[in-house]
CSV table of C-alpha atoms in Angstrom, one decimal:
chain,number,residue,atom,x,y,z
A,1,UNK,CA,27.9,-49.6,-4.4
A,2,UNK,CA,25.3,-47.4,-6.5
A,3,UNK,CA,26.9,-46.5,-10.1
A,4,UNK,CA,26.9,-42.8,-11.0
A,5,UNK,CA,23.6,-42.8,-13.0
A,6,UNK,CA,21.6,-44.4,-10.2
A,7,UNK,CA,23.3,-41.5,-7.8
A,8,UNK,CA,22.3,-38.9,-9.9
A,9,UNK,CA,18.5,-40.1,-10.2
A,10,UNK,CA,18.6,-40.1,-6.7
A,11,UNK,CA,20.4,-36.8,-6.2
A,12,UNK,CA,17.7,-35.5,-8.4
A,13,UNK,CA,14.6,-37.0,-7.0
A,14,UNK,CA,15.8,-35.3,-3.6
A,15,UNK,CA,16.0,-32.2,-5.0
A,16,UNK,CA,12.7,-32.4,-6.7
A,17,UNK,CA,11.1,-33.6,-3.5
A,18,UNK,CA,12.6,-30.4,-1.5
A,19,UNK,CA,11.4,-28.0,-4.2
A,20,UNK,CA,7.8,-29.3,-4.2
A,21,UNK,CA,8.1,-29.3,0.0
A,22,UNK,CA,9.5,-25.7,-0.4
A,23,UNK,CA,6.5,-24.5,-3.2
A,24,UNK,CA,3.7,-26.1,-0.5
A,25,UNK,CA,2.4,-24.0,2.1
A,26,UNK,CA,-0.4,-24.2,4.6
A,27,UNK,CA,-1.9,-21.1,5.8
A,28,UNK,CA,-4.8,-19.6,7.7
A,29,UNK,CA,-6.2,-16.1,7.0
A,30,UNK,CA,-4.3,-14.7,9.9
A,31,UNK,CA,-0.8,-16.0,8.1
A,32,UNK,CA,-1.9,-14.8,5.0
A,33,UNK,CA,-2.5,-11.2,6.3
A,34,UNK,CA,0.8,-11.6,8.2
A,35,UNK,CA,2.9,-12.6,5.1
A,36,UNK,CA,0.9,-10.3,3.2
A,37,UNK,CA,1.7,-7.0,5.4
A,38,UNK,CA,5.4,-8.4,5.5
A,39,UNK,CA,5.8,-8.6,2.0
A,40,UNK,CA,3.6,-6.5,-0.4
A,41,UNK,CA,5.5,-4.3,-2.3
A,42,UNK,CA,2.7,-1.2,-2.2
A,43,UNK,CA,2.8,-1.9,1.6
A,44,UNK,CA,7.1,-1.1,1.0
A,45,UNK,CA,6.4,1.5,-1.0
A,46,UNK,CA,4.6,3.5,1.4
A,47,UNK,CA,7.0,2.5,4.1
A,48,UNK,CA,9.7,4.1,1.7
A,49,UNK,CA,7.9,7.1,1.1
A,50,UNK,CA,7.2,7.7,5.1
A,51,UNK,CA,11.0,7.4,5.7
A,52,UNK,CA,11.9,9.8,2.8
A,53,UNK,CA,9.5,12.2,4.8
A,54,UNK,CA,11.8,11.8,7.9
A,55,UNK,CA,14.9,12.3,6.3
A,56,UNK,CA,13.2,15.5,4.5
A,57,UNK,CA,13.0,16.6,8.0
A,58,UNK,CA,16.3,16.0,9.3
A,59,UNK,CA,17.3,18.0,6.2
A,60,UNK,CA,15.1,20.9,6.9
A,61,UNK,CA,16.3,20.8,11.1
A,62,UNK,CA,19.7,21.7,9.3
A,63,UNK,CA,18.5,25.0,7.5
A,64,UNK,CA,18.3,27.2,10.8
A,65,UNK,CA,22.0,26.2,11.8
A,66,UNK,CA,25.0,27.7,10.7
A,67,UNK,CA,26.8,26.4,7.3
A,68,UNK,CA,30.7,26.5,6.4
A,69,UNK,CA,31.5,26.9,3.5
A,70,UNK,CA,35.5,27.1,1.5
A,71,UNK,CA,36.4,28.2,-1.5
A,72,UNK,CA,40.0,27.8,-2.7
A,73,UNK,CA,41.8,28.9,-6.1
A,74,UNK,CA,44.7,29.3,-7.9
A,75,UNK,CA,45.0,32.4,-10.7
A,76,UNK,CA,48.3,32.7,-12.7
A,77,UNK,CA,48.2,36.6,-14.0
A,78,UNK,CA,49.8,37.7,-17.6
A,79,UNK,CA,53.0,39.7,-17.0
A,80,UNK,CA,52.5,43.4,-16.7
A,81,UNK,CA,54.8,46.3,-15.0
A,82,UNK,CA,54.8,46.7,-11.3
A,83,UNK,CA,53.1,49.9,-10.2
A,84,UNK,CA,56.4,52.4,-9.4
A,85,UNK,CA,57.0,56.2,-8.3
A,86,UNK,CA,59.7,58.2,-8.6
A,87,UNK,CA,60.5,60.9,-6.3
A,88,UNK,CA,63.9,63.4,-5.9
A,89,UNK,CA,65.9,62.3,-3.1
A,90,UNK,CA,69.6,63.6,-2.3
A,91,UNK,CA,69.7,65.6,-5.6
A,92,UNK,CA,68.7,62.7,-7.6
A,93,UNK,CA,65.4,60.7,-8.7
A,94,UNK,CA,64.8,57.4,-6.8
A,95,UNK,CA,62.3,55.0,-8.1
A,96,UNK,CA,60.0,52.9,-5.5
A,97,UNK,CA,57.6,49.9,-6.4
A,98,UNK,CA,54.4,50.4,-4.8
A,99,UNK,CA,52.5,47.4,-6.3
A,100,UNK,CA,54.8,44.6,-7.5
A,101,UNK,CA,53.4,42.4,-10.5
A,102,UNK,CA,52.9,38.8,-8.6
A,103,UNK,CA,51.8,36.5,-11.4
A,104,UNK,CA,50.9,33.6,-9.2
A,105,UNK,CA,48.1,34.4,-7.0
A,106,UNK,CA,46.8,31.7,-4.3
A,107,UNK,CA,43.2,32.3,-2.5
A,108,UNK,CA,41.3,30.4,0.3
A,109,UNK,CA,38.3,31.5,2.1
A,110,UNK,CA,35.7,30.0,4.7
A,111,UNK,CA,32.6,31.4,5.1
A,112,UNK,CA,30.4,30.8,8.2
A,113,UNK,CA,26.8,31.7,7.6
A,114,UNK,CA,23.9,32.0,10.1
A,115,UNK,CA,20.4,33.0,9.1
A,116,UNK,CA,19.1,35.3,12.1
A,117,UNK,CA,15.4,35.6,10.8
A,118,UNK,CA,13.9,34.2,7.5
A,119,UNK,CA,10.4,35.6,7.8
A,120,UNK,CA,9.5,32.2,9.8
A,121,UNK,CA,10.5,30.1,6.6
A,122,UNK,CA,12.4,27.8,8.9
A,123,UNK,CA,9.7,26.9,11.1
A,124,UNK,CA,6.8,26.6,8.7
A,125,UNK,CA,8.9,24.1,6.4
A,126,UNK,CA,9.6,21.7,9.9
A,127,UNK,CA,5.6,22.4,10.1
A,128,UNK,CA,5.5,20.9,6.6
A,129,UNK,CA,7.5,18.4,6.6
A,130,UNK,CA,5.9,17.0,10.5
A,131,UNK,CA,2.8,16.7,8.6
A,132,UNK,CA,3.9,14.9,5.2
A,133,UNK,CA,5.3,12.4,8.1
A,134,UNK,CA,2.0,11.8,9.8
A,135,UNK,CA,0.0,12.1,6.4
A,136,UNK,CA,2.4,9.4,5.1
A,137,UNK,CA,2.1,7.2,8.3
A,138,UNK,CA,-1.9,7.5,7.8
A,139,UNK,CA,-1.5,6.3,3.9
A,140,UNK,CA,0.5,3.6,5.3
A,141,UNK,CA,-2.4,2.2,7.3
A,142,UNK,CA,-4.6,2.7,4.6
A,143,UNK,CA,-2.4,0.8,2.2
A,144,UNK,CA,-2.3,-1.8,5.2
A,145,UNK,CA,-6.3,-1.6,5.5
A,146,UNK,CA,-7.1,-2.1,1.4
A,147,UNK,CA,-4.4,-5.0,1.5
A,148,UNK,CA,-5.9,-6.9,4.4
A,149,UNK,CA,-9.3,-6.7,2.8
A,150,UNK,CA,-7.7,-7.7,-0.6
A,151,UNK,CA,-6.2,-10.7,1.1
A,152,UNK,CA,-9.5,-11.3,2.9
A,153,UNK,CA,-11.6,-11.5,-0.2
A,154,UNK,CA,-9.3,-13.4,-2.2
A,155,UNK,CA,-8.8,-16.0,1.0
A,156,UNK,CA,-12.9,-16.9,1.1
A,157,UNK,CA,-13.3,-16.4,-2.9
A,158,UNK,CA,-11.0,-19.2,-3.1
A,159,UNK,CA,-12.6,-21.2,-0.2
A,160,UNK,CA,-15.9,-20.9,-1.5
A,161,UNK,CA,-14.8,-22.5,-4.9
A,162,UNK,CA,-13.1,-25.3,-3.1
A,163,UNK,CA,-15.9,-26.1,-0.3
A,164,UNK,CA,-18.1,-26.1,-3.4
A,165,UNK,CA,-16.1,-28.5,-4.9
A,166,UNK,CA,-16.4,-30.9,-2.2
A,167,UNK,CA,-20.3,-30.4,-2.8
A,168,UNK,CA,-20.7,-31.4,-6.1
A,169,UNK,CA,-18.0,-34.3,-5.8
A,170,UNK,CA,-20.3,-35.4,-2.9
A,171,UNK,CA,-23.5,-35.1,-5.1
A,172,UNK,CA,-21.7,-37.0,-8.2
A,173,UNK,CA,-21.4,-40.0,-5.5
A,174,UNK,CA,-25.2,-39.7,-4.6
A,175,UNK,CA,-25.9,-39.5,-8.5
A,176,UNK,CA,-23.9,-42.8,-8.9
A,177,UNK,CA,-25.3,-44.3,-5.8
A,178,UNK,CA,-28.7,-43.5,-7.7
A,179,UNK,CA,-27.7,-44.9,-11.1
A,180,UNK,CA,-26.3,-48.2,-9.2
A,181,UNK,CA,-30.1,-48.5,-7.9
A,182,UNK,CA,-31.7,-47.4,-11.2
A,183,UNK,CA,-29.8,-49.6,-13.3
A,184,UNK,CA,-30.9,-52.7,-10.7
A,185,UNK,CA,-34.5,-51.6,-11.6
A,186,UNK,CA,-33.9,-51.2,-14.9
A,187,UNK,CA,-32.8,-55.0,-15.4
A,188,UNK,CA,-36.0,-56.0,-13.2
A,189,UNK,CA,-37.9,-53.9,-16.0
A,190,UNK,CA,-39.4,-51.6,-13.6
A,191,UNK,CA,-38.0,-48.4,-15.1
A,192,UNK,CA,-37.6,-47.4,-18.6
A,193,UNK,CA,-34.1,-46.7,-20.6
A,194,UNK,CA,-35.1,-43.3,-20.7
A,195,UNK,CA,-34.8,-43.0,-17.2
A,196,UNK,CA,-31.4,-44.2,-17.1
A,197,UNK,CA,-30.4,-42.4,-19.7
A,198,UNK,CA,-32.0,-39.1,-18.0
A,199,UNK,CA,-29.7,-39.7,-14.7
A,200,UNK,CA,-26.6,-40.4,-17.1
A,201,UNK,CA,-27.3,-37.0,-18.3
A,202,UNK,CA,-27.2,-35.5,-15.1
A,203,UNK,CA,-24.2,-37.0,-14.2
A,204,UNK,CA,-22.2,-36.0,-16.9
A,205,UNK,CA,-23.7,-32.8,-16.8
A,206,UNK,CA,-22.7,-32.5,-13.0
A,207,UNK,CA,-18.8,-33.6,-13.7
A,208,UNK,CA,-18.6,-30.6,-16.3
A,209,UNK,CA,-19.6,-28.9,-13.7
A,210,UNK,CA,-17.2,-30.2,-11.3
A,211,UNK,CA,-14.4,-29.3,-14.3
A,212,UNK,CA,-15.5,-25.9,-14.3
A,213,UNK,CA,-15.4,-25.7,-10.6
A,214,UNK,CA,-11.6,-27.1,-10.4
A,215,UNK,CA,-10.8,-24.1,-13.3
A,216,UNK,CA,-12.3,-21.5,-11.0
A,217,UNK,CA,-10.6,-22.9,-8.2
A,218,UNK,CA,-7.6,-22.6,-10.1
A,219,UNK,CA,-8.0,-19.1,-11.0
A,220,UNK,CA,-9.1,-17.9,-7.1
A,221,UNK,CA,-5.7,-19.6,-6.4
A,222,UNK,CA,-3.4,-17.6,-8.9
A,223,UNK,CA,-5.4,-14.6,-7.6
A,224,UNK,CA,-4.7,-15.3,-4.0
A,225,UNK,CA,-1.1,-16.1,-4.9
A,226,UNK,CA,-0.6,-12.8,-6.7
A,227,UNK,CA,-2.0,-10.9,-3.6
A,228,UNK,CA,0.3,-12.6,-1.5
A,229,UNK,CA,3.3,-11.8,-3.8
A,230,UNK,CA,4.0,-15.7,-4.1
A,231,UNK,CA,5.4,-17.5,-6.6
A,232,UNK,CA,2.5,-18.8,-9.2
A,233,UNK,CA,3.5,-22.2,-8.8
A,234,UNK,CA,2.9,-22.4,-4.9
A,235,UNK,CA,0.6,-24.9,-3.7
A,236,UNK,CA,-1.6,-23.0,-1.6
A,237,UNK,CA,-3.6,-24.7,1.4
A,238,UNK,CA,-6.1,-22.8,3.3
A,239,UNK,CA,-7.0,-23.3,6.7
A,240,UNK,CA,-10.4,-21.7,7.3
A,241,UNK,CA,-11.9,-21.6,10.9
A,242,UNK,CA,-15.1,-19.9,12.1
A,243,UNK,CA,-13.0,-17.5,13.9
A,244,UNK,CA,-10.5,-15.9,11.2
A,245,UNK,CA,-12.5,-12.7,10.8
A,246,UNK,CA,-14.0,-11.5,14.3
A,247,UNK,CA,-17.4,-10.2,13.8
A,248,UNK,CA,-17.7,-6.6,14.2
A,249,UNK,CA,-19.0,-5.3,17.6
A,250,UNK,CA,-21.2,-2.4,15.9
A,251,UNK,CA,-24.5,-2.5,16.6
A,252,UNK,CA,-26.3,0.0,14.5
A,253,UNK,CA,-25.2,2.0,11.2
A,254,UNK,CA,-24.8,5.3,13.1
A,255,UNK,CA,-22.3,3.6,15.4
A,256,UNK,CA,-20.6,2.0,12.3
A,257,UNK,CA,-20.6,5.6,10.6
A,258,UNK,CA,-19.3,7.7,13.6
A,259,UNK,CA,-16.8,4.9,14.0
A,260,UNK,CA,-15.8,5.4,10.2
A,261,UNK,CA,-15.1,9.3,10.6
A,262,UNK,CA,-13.2,9.2,13.6
A,263,UNK,CA,-11.1,5.9,12.3
A,264,UNK,CA,-10.4,5.7,8.7
A,265,UNK,CA,-6.7,6.6,8.0
A,266,UNK,CA,-7.7,8.1,4.8
A,267,UNK,CA,-9.5,10.6,6.2
A,268,UNK,CA,-6.8,11.5,9.1
A,269,UNK,CA,-4.1,11.6,6.0
A,270,UNK,CA,-6.9,14.1,4.0
A,271,UNK,CA,-7.2,15.9,7.6
A,272,UNK,CA,-3.6,16.1,7.9
A,273,UNK,CA,-3.2,17.6,4.2
A,274,UNK,CA,-5.5,20.4,5.1
A,275,UNK,CA,-3.4,21.5,7.8
A,276,UNK,CA,-0.6,21.1,5.4
A,277,UNK,CA,-2.2,23.6,3.0
A,278,UNK,CA,-2.8,26.2,5.7
A,279,UNK,CA,0.8,25.9,6.5
A,280,UNK,CA,1.9,26.4,2.7
A,281,UNK,CA,-0.5,29.5,2.9
A,282,UNK,CA,1.4,30.6,5.7
A,283,UNK,CA,4.4,29.9,4.2
A,284,UNK,CA,3.5,32.3,0.8
A,285,UNK,CA,3.1,35.1,3.0
A,286,UNK,CA,6.3,34.8,4.9
A,287,UNK,CA,8.1,36.3,1.8
A,288,UNK,CA,6.7,39.7,2.8
A,289,UNK,CA,9.5,39.5,5.5
A,290,UNK,CA,12.9,40.4,5.3
A,291,UNK,CA,16.0,37.7,5.8
A,292,UNK,CA,18.6,38.7,7.8
A,293,UNK,CA,21.8,36.8,8.0
A,294,UNK,CA,25.0,36.8,9.8
A,295,UNK,CA,27.9,36.3,7.6
A,296,UNK,CA,31.6,35.7,8.6
A,297,UNK,CA,34.7,35.4,6.2
A,298,UNK,CA,38.5,34.1,7.0
A,299,UNK,CA,40.5,34.7,3.7
A,300,UNK,CA,44.0,33.6,3.7
A,301,UNK,CA,45.7,34.5,0.0
A,302,UNK,CA,48.8,35.2,-1.7
A,303,UNK,CA,49.1,37.9,-2.1
A,304,UNK,CA,46.3,39.2,0.2
A,305,UNK,CA,44.7,42.1,-1.6
A,306,UNK,CA,43.6,44.1,2.1
A,307,UNK,CA,47.4,44.1,2.6
A,308,UNK,CA,48.9,47.4,1.4
A,309,UNK,CA,51.5,47.7,0.0
A,310,UNK,CA,51.1,44.1,-1.4
A,311,UNK,CA,53.3,41.5,-0.4
A,312,UNK,CA,54.1,37.8,-2.3
A,313,UNK,CA,53.5,36.1,0.6
A,314,UNK,CA,50.4,34.4,2.8
A,315,UNK,CA,48.2,36.4,4.9
A,316,UNK,CA,45.2,35.9,6.7
A,317,UNK,CA,42.3,38.4,7.3
A,318,UNK,CA,38.6,38.6,8.3
A,319,UNK,CA,35.2,40.1,7.8
A,320,UNK,CA,32.2,40.0,9.7
A,321,UNK,CA,28.7,41.1,7.7
A,322,UNK,CA,25.3,41.8,9.0
A,323,UNK,CA,23.0,41.1,5.9
A,324,UNK,CA,19.4,42.3,5.2
A,325,UNK,CA,17.6,41.3,2.0
A,326,UNK,CA,13.9,42.5,1.4
A,327,UNK,CA,12.2,42.4,-1.9
A,328,UNK,CA,10.6,46.0,-2.5
A,329,UNK,CA,8.6,45.0,-5.7
A,330,UNK,CA,8.1,42.3,-7.7
A,331,UNK,CA,5.5,43.4,-9.5
A,332,UNK,CA,2.8,41.1,-6.9
A,333,UNK,CA,4.1,38.1,-7.5
A,334,UNK,CA,3.9,37.2,-3.7
A,335,UNK,CA,0.2,38.1,-3.6
A,336,UNK,CA,-0.2,35.9,-6.5
A,337,UNK,CA,1.8,32.7,-4.9
A,338,UNK,CA,-0.4,33.3,-1.7
A,339,UNK,CA,-3.6,33.5,-3.7
A,340,UNK,CA,-2.6,30.1,-5.2
A,341,UNK,CA,-1.9,28.1,-2.1
A,342,UNK,CA,-5.2,29.6,-0.9
A,343,UNK,CA,-7.4,28.5,-3.7
A,344,UNK,CA,-5.2,24.9,-3.0
A,345,UNK,CA,-6.5,24.6,0.5
A,346,UNK,CA,-10.3,25.2,-0.8
A,347,UNK,CA,-9.8,22.4,-2.9
A,348,UNK,CA,-8.4,20.2,-0.5
A,349,UNK,CA,-11.6,21.3,1.6
A,350,UNK,CA,-13.9,19.9,-1.0
A,351,UNK,CA,-11.8,17.1,-1.6
A,352,UNK,CA,-12.1,16.1,2.1
A,353,UNK,CA,-16.0,16.7,1.9
A,354,UNK,CA,-16.2,14.5,-0.8
A,355,UNK,CA,-14.4,11.8,0.6
A,356,UNK,CA,-16.2,11.9,3.9
A,357,UNK,CA,-19.6,11.7,1.7
A,358,UNK,CA,-18.0,8.6,-0.1
A,359,UNK,CA,-16.9,7.2,3.3
A,360,UNK,CA,-20.3,7.1,4.7
A,361,UNK,CA,-21.9,5.3,1.3
A,362,UNK,CA,-19.1,2.9,1.8
A,363,UNK,CA,-20.6,2.1,5.2
A,364,UNK,CA,-23.5,1.6,4.6
A,365,UNK,CA,-23.0,-0.3,1.1
A,366,UNK,CA,-20.9,-2.5,3.7
A,367,UNK,CA,-23.6,-3.1,6.2
A,368,UNK,CA,-26.7,-3.8,4.2
A,369,UNK,CA,-24.6,-6.2,2.4
A,370,UNK,CA,-23.5,-7.6,5.7
A,371,UNK,CA,-27.2,-7.6,7.1
A,372,UNK,CA,-28.2,-9.4,4.1
A,373,UNK,CA,-25.6,-12.3,4.2
A,374,UNK,CA,-26.3,-13.1,7.9
A,375,UNK,CA,-29.8,-13.5,6.8
A,376,UNK,CA,-28.7,-15.7,3.5
A,377,UNK,CA,-26.8,-18.1,6.1
A,378,UNK,CA,-29.7,-18.3,8.3
A,379,UNK,CA,-32.0,-19.2,5.4
A,380,UNK,CA,-29.5,-21.5,4.0
A,381,UNK,CA,-29.1,-23.4,6.9
A,382,UNK,CA,-32.7,-24.3,7.4
A,383,UNK,CA,-33.2,-25.1,3.7
A,384,UNK,CA,-30.2,-27.6,3.9
A,385,UNK,CA,-31.9,-29.4,7.1
A,386,UNK,CA,-35.2,-29.3,4.6
A,387,UNK,CA,-33.7,-30.6,2.0
A,388,UNK,CA,-31.5,-33.3,3.6
A,389,UNK,CA,-34.8,-34.4,5.5
A,390,UNK,CA,-36.5,-34.3,2.0
A,391,UNK,CA,-33.6,-36.4,0.6
A,392,UNK,CA,-33.9,-39.0,3.1
A,393,UNK,CA,-37.7,-40.0,2.7
A,394,UNK,CA,-37.5,-39.7,-1.2
A,395,UNK,CA,-34.7,-42.2,-1.1
A,396,UNK,CA,-36.6,-44.6,1.3
A,397,UNK,CA,-39.8,-44.1,-0.9
A,398,UNK,CA,-37.8,-44.6,-4.1
A,399,UNK,CA,-36.3,-47.8,-2.7
A,400,UNK,CA,-39.3,-49.3,-1.7
A,401,UNK,CA,-40.9,-47.9,-5.4
A,402,UNK,CA,-43.4,-45.6,-3.9
A,403,UNK,CA,-42.3,-42.5,-6.0
A,404,UNK,CA,-40.8,-42.0,-9.1
A,405,UNK,CA,-37.4,-41.5,-10.3
A,406,UNK,CA,-38.0,-38.1,-11.2
A,407,UNK,CA,-39.0,-37.1,-7.8
A,408,UNK,CA,-35.6,-38.6,-6.4
A,409,UNK,CA,-33.5,-36.2,-8.7
A,410,UNK,CA,-35.6,-33.4,-8.0
A,411,UNK,CA,-34.9,-34.0,-3.8
A,412,UNK,CA,-30.8,-34.9,-5.1
A,413,UNK,CA,-31.0,-31.5,-6.8
A,414,UNK,CA,-32.4,-29.7,-4.2
A,415,UNK,CA,-30.3,-30.9,-1.2
A,416,UNK,CA,-27.0,-30.1,-3.6
A,417,UNK,CA,-28.3,-26.5,-4.4
A,418,UNK,CA,-29.3,-25.7,-1.0
A,419,UNK,CA,-25.7,-27.1,0.2
A,420,UNK,CA,-24.2,-24.7,-2.3
A,421,UNK,CA,-26.0,-21.8,-1.1
A,422,UNK,CA,-25.1,-22.7,2.0
A,423,UNK,CA,-21.0,-22.8,1.2
A,424,UNK,CA,-21.7,-19.5,-1.0
A,425,UNK,CA,-23.4,-17.9,1.9
A,426,UNK,CA,-20.8,-18.5,4.4
A,427,UNK,CA,-18.1,-17.3,2.5
A,428,UNK,CA,-19.9,-14.4,1.4
A,429,UNK,CA,-20.5,-13.6,5.0
A,430,UNK,CA,-17.0,-13.7,6.0
A,431,UNK,CA,-16.0,-11.6,3.1
A,432,UNK,CA,-18.8,-9.2,3.8
A,433,UNK,CA,-17.4,-8.8,7.7
A,434,UNK,CA,-13.7,-8.2,6.1
A,435,UNK,CA,-15.7,-5.4,3.9
A,436,UNK,CA,-17.4,-3.6,7.0
A,437,UNK,CA,-14.1,-4.0,8.9
A,438,UNK,CA,-12.3,-2.2,6.4
A,439,UNK,CA,-15.3,0.3,5.7
A,440,UNK,CA,-15.3,1.5,9.3
A,441,UNK,CA,-11.5,1.5,9.5
A,442,UNK,CA,-10.9,-1.5,11.9
């Protein structure tokens, strides 16, 4: 049987293993985007804003419906003499109480108010809330598009430095193999100690570069985790594939511009806000119209002031009122408010034009960047093939003693740099595709 210390140690080990398993995640780009869309706080904020607008719409819907209110109260009055009159009756003066002094007063009033005409304010407010909902939905889509690109950018940046590390590690093995051969040549007196030292310095320098790359991987990993709102201690393993980000089917810059102007959620949201500004202008103009309400009251009081003579008992009465309210003069305040709304409409139109110009610039930059990266990938692939062949020939010649040590070093460096450029170009191409997708609103 296990004693308590052994059991405690075993339990702690099992908990630590479970914690490590929970903090390790293997994710493709699609997995990262799905996780980000479900957990990102900015997405949740935008979703709550849409929810707020929808609740506001429900509130506005009630403004055209009748409202029912209740007022109730109790009043204690100070004592006063009752109102009495005296008249001669039967040869003597007789006194009659016309209005008794009732000290305890109770009242309850139920009021029903129905708007009949409000200068179209209710309908215009409904339009405003509908437009607010639509703009909020477009804002949500814009936030999602931005997050997709941020995740893709962080993903391919992390992938770039991770693949770069593999190239450096491969290069270190190549140098070590070269150094082994060089030491054998040195023992045979075929090379000088200076050439051995030169290669050892090259190896040390590459190991420092490997350390810097590992630091870069850690920073890229933290950036990725921050973008996904994952704990910083999570061990994230990327699963990159060549078809993670589908290439755009846009054939020309003109097609890209046309798609962007038609699909960018930011532009759609701004267009809806222009409509909202136009509705706001109409809403300020509605103040020129009168407001008409139908008001019904039911009063249940003790005493009820409408009952004459006054009686110390509960009685119910009702009344119905058709009310019209119209501002005859307010020192032109309504006109000033209308002019303010028209000015805000003009500002929104200018902002929309500026946004369209900015989108077109963004699309062109993304298009040119994608075209350049496609060329870089093609060039880098050809360069790697040439560098590999050059290294193969140089290594065989070096083994035969037909070329100098420095020539083999040059071939190794050329192959290393070519592979680094290919890794960088491949990741940059994926990032450029993601950027173009964001620019055109995919």
